[in-house]
Amino acid sequence: MSPTAADLSGNPLGPSNPPPPPRSYVRCIICVVIGLVIGLLIGHVITHHWMSSDRHHTAFSTPYQAVLLSNGAVFYGKLTGYNSWHPELTDVFYIVSKTDPNTKQVSNVLVKRGKEVHGPDRMYLNPQQIVFVEPVGPTSKVAQLINEPNH
């Protein structure tokens, strides 16, 4: 007959369970967990504030900017919120190429956005789709066309 657990431990009731951890150990673990949670909350608040602050916005020296998007479209307008999560383009223009069917001559026409069926007055851009932004020079052809009275 093989020895039983009670015989091996020397305790007639069998092997004893380990003693519970001291209360100071449990308090220490609770304090560490609470400290980590507080640290994570503080980190989240600081990071959220830093990411949404206005100090990273770029001021442009000209009233209009050319914005190239990743799909190849170029829009001209007044850009606000650049380098933020919500850039916005107002007073928007774009160029449309038209071909004369008789002469096959191509001409570029500057069109003010807002004359479409849905009449938009601004564009909210996805910042990840902006390839680059350039100022529209005040004496450039685009600036001259924007300042024409028919726009």
Short mmCIF file of N, CA, C and O in Angstrom, two decimals, residues 58 60 64-77 79 82-83 87 89 125-136:
data_model
loop_
_atom_site.label_atom_id
_atom_site.label_comp_id
_atom_site.label_asym_id
_atom_site.label_seq_id
_atom_site.Cartn_x
_atom_site.Cartn_y
_atom_site.Cartn_z
N THR A 58 -0.84 76.27 -38.35
CA THR A 58 0.06 77.08 -39.15
C THR A 58 -0.66 78.32 -39.64
O THR A 58 -1.78 78.24 -40.13
N PHE A 60 -0.70 81.27 -42.40
CA PHE A 60 -0.18 81.50 -43.75
C PHE A 60 -0.04 82.99 -44.00
O PHE A 60 -0.80 83.81 -43.48
N TYR A 64 -4.97 83.05 -49.64
CA TYR A 64 -5.39 81.79 -50.27
C TYR A 64 -4.23 80.81 -50.33
O TYR A 64 -3.07 81.20 -50.48
N GLN A 65 -4.58 79.51 -50.23
CA GLN A 65 -3.60 78.44 -50.32
C GLN A 65 -4.05 77.43 -51.38
O GLN A 65 -5.24 77.25 -51.62
N ALA A 66 -3.06 76.80 -52.00
CA ALA A 66 -3.32 75.69 -52.92
C ALA A 66 -3.12 74.41 -52.12
O ALA A 66 -2.09 74.23 -51.47
N VAL A 67 -4.12 73.52 -52.16
CA VAL A 67 -4.07 72.28 -51.39
C VAL A 67 -4.14 71.12 -52.37
O VAL A 67 -5.12 70.96 -53.09
N LEU A 68 -3.07 70.31 -52.39
CA LEU A 68 -3.04 69.11 -53.23
C LEU A 68 -3.42 67.92 -52.37
O LEU A 68 -2.82 67.67 -51.33
N LEU A 69 -4.43 67.19 -52.84
CA LEU A 69 -4.88 65.99 -52.12
C LEU A 69 -4.26 64.75 -52.76
O LEU A 69 -3.79 64.79 -53.90
N SER A 70 -4.27 63.66 -52.04
CA SER A 70 -3.62 62.43 -52.49
C SER A 70 -4.27 61.84 -53.75
O SER A 70 -3.66 61.05 -54.45
N ASN A 71 -5.51 62.24 -54.06
CA ASN A 71 -6.15 61.74 -55.28
C ASN A 71 -5.81 62.59 -56.50
O ASN A 71 -6.32 62.37 -57.58
N GLY A 72 -4.95 63.61 -56.33
CA GLY A 72 -4.51 64.46 -57.43
C GLY A 72 -5.32 65.73 -57.58
O GLY A 72 -4.96 66.60 -58.37
N ALA A 73 -6.40 65.88 -56.85
CA ALA A 73 -7.22 67.09 -56.93
C ALA A 73 -6.52 68.25 -56.25
O ALA A 73 -5.88 68.08 -55.21
N VAL A 74 -6.66 69.43 -56.86
CA VAL A 74 -6.09 70.64 -56.28
C VAL A 74 -7.22 71.62 -56.04
O VAL A 74 -8.04 71.87 -56.93
N PHE A 75 -7.27 72.14 -54.82
CA PHE A 75 -8.28 73.14 -54.47
C PHE A 75 -7.56 74.38 -53.96
O PHE A 75 -6.51 74.30 -53.33
N TYR A 76 -8.14 75.54 -54.24
CA TYR A 76 -7.61 76.82 -53.79
C TYR A 76 -8.63 77.42 -52.84
O TYR A 76 -9.83 77.43 -53.12
N GLY A 77 -8.16 77.92 -51.72
CA GLY A 77 -9.07 78.52 -50.77
C GLY A 77 -8.36 79.00 -49.53
O GLY A 77 -7.12 79.03 -49.48
N LEU A 79 -7.39 78.23 -45.97
CA LEU A 79 -7.21 77.03 -45.15
C LEU A 79 -7.03 77.41 -43.69
O LEU A 79 -6.17 78.21 -43.34
N TYR A 82 -4.87 73.83 -40.31
CA TYR A 82 -3.82 72.99 -40.87
C TYR A 82 -2.98 72.43 -39.72
O TYR A 82 -2.77 73.08 -38.73
N ASN A 83 -2.53 71.22 -39.85
CA ASN A 83 -1.80 70.48 -38.80
C ASN A 83 -2.71 70.14 -37.62
O ASN A 83 -2.23 69.97 -36.50
N PRO A 87 -8.78 70.06 -40.62
CA PRO A 87 -8.53 71.22 -41.48
C PRO A 87 -9.79 71.56 -42.29
O PRO A 87 -10.56 70.69 -42.66
N LEU A 89 -11.32 74.18 -45.47
CA LEU A 89 -11.05 75.06 -46.59
C LEU A 89 -12.34 75.82 -46.92
O LEU A 89 -13.38 75.20 -47.17
N LEU A 125 -11.48 68.70 -44.68
CA LEU A 125 -10.50 67.81 -45.30
C LEU A 125 -10.02 66.74 -44.33
O LEU A 125 -9.93 66.98 -43.12
N ASN A 126 -9.69 65.59 -44.88
CA ASN A 126 -9.03 64.55 -44.10
C ASN A 126 -7.54 64.91 -44.08
O ASN A 126 -6.90 64.95 -45.13
N PRO A 127 -6.96 65.17 -42.92
CA PRO A 127 -5.56 65.60 -42.88
C PRO A 127 -4.60 64.57 -43.45
O PRO A 127 -3.53 64.93 -43.93
N GLN A 128 -4.98 63.30 -43.45
CA GLN A 128 -4.11 62.27 -43.98
C GLN A 128 -4.10 62.26 -45.51
O GLN A 128 -3.26 61.62 -46.12
N GLN A 129 -5.04 62.98 -46.13
CA GLN A 129 -5.12 63.03 -47.59
C GLN A 129 -4.45 64.26 -48.18
O GLN A 129 -4.37 64.41 -49.39
N ILE A 130 -3.97 65.16 -47.32
CA ILE A 130 -3.29 66.37 -47.80
C ILE A 130 -1.84 66.01 -48.10
O ILE A 130 -1.09 65.59 -47.22
N VAL A 131 -1.46 66.19 -49.38
CA VAL A 131 -0.08 65.90 -49.78
C VAL A 131 0.81 67.09 -49.45
O VAL A 131 1.86 66.95 -48.83
N PHE A 132 0.38 68.29 -49.89
CA PHE A 132 1.10 69.50 -49.51
C PHE A 132 0.20 70.71 -49.66
O PHE A 132 -0.85 70.65 -50.31
N VAL A 133 0.64 71.80 -49.05
CA VAL A 133 -0.07 73.08 -49.10
C VAL A 133 0.94 74.14 -49.51
O VAL A 133 2.05 74.16 -49.00
N GLU A 134 0.52 74.98 -50.46
CA GLU A 134 1.38 76.09 -50.90
C GLU A 134 0.58 77.38 -50.88
O GLU A 134 -0.63 77.37 -51.13
N PRO A 135 1.25 78.50 -50.61
CA PRO A 135 0.54 79.78 -50.67
C PRO A 135 0.25 80.15 -52.13
O PRO A 135 1.03 79.84 -53.02
N VAL A 136 -0.88 80.80 -52.34
CA VAL A 136 -1.20 81.36 -53.66
C VAL A 136 -0.68 82.79 -53.65
O VAL A 136 -1.16 83.62 -52.87
#
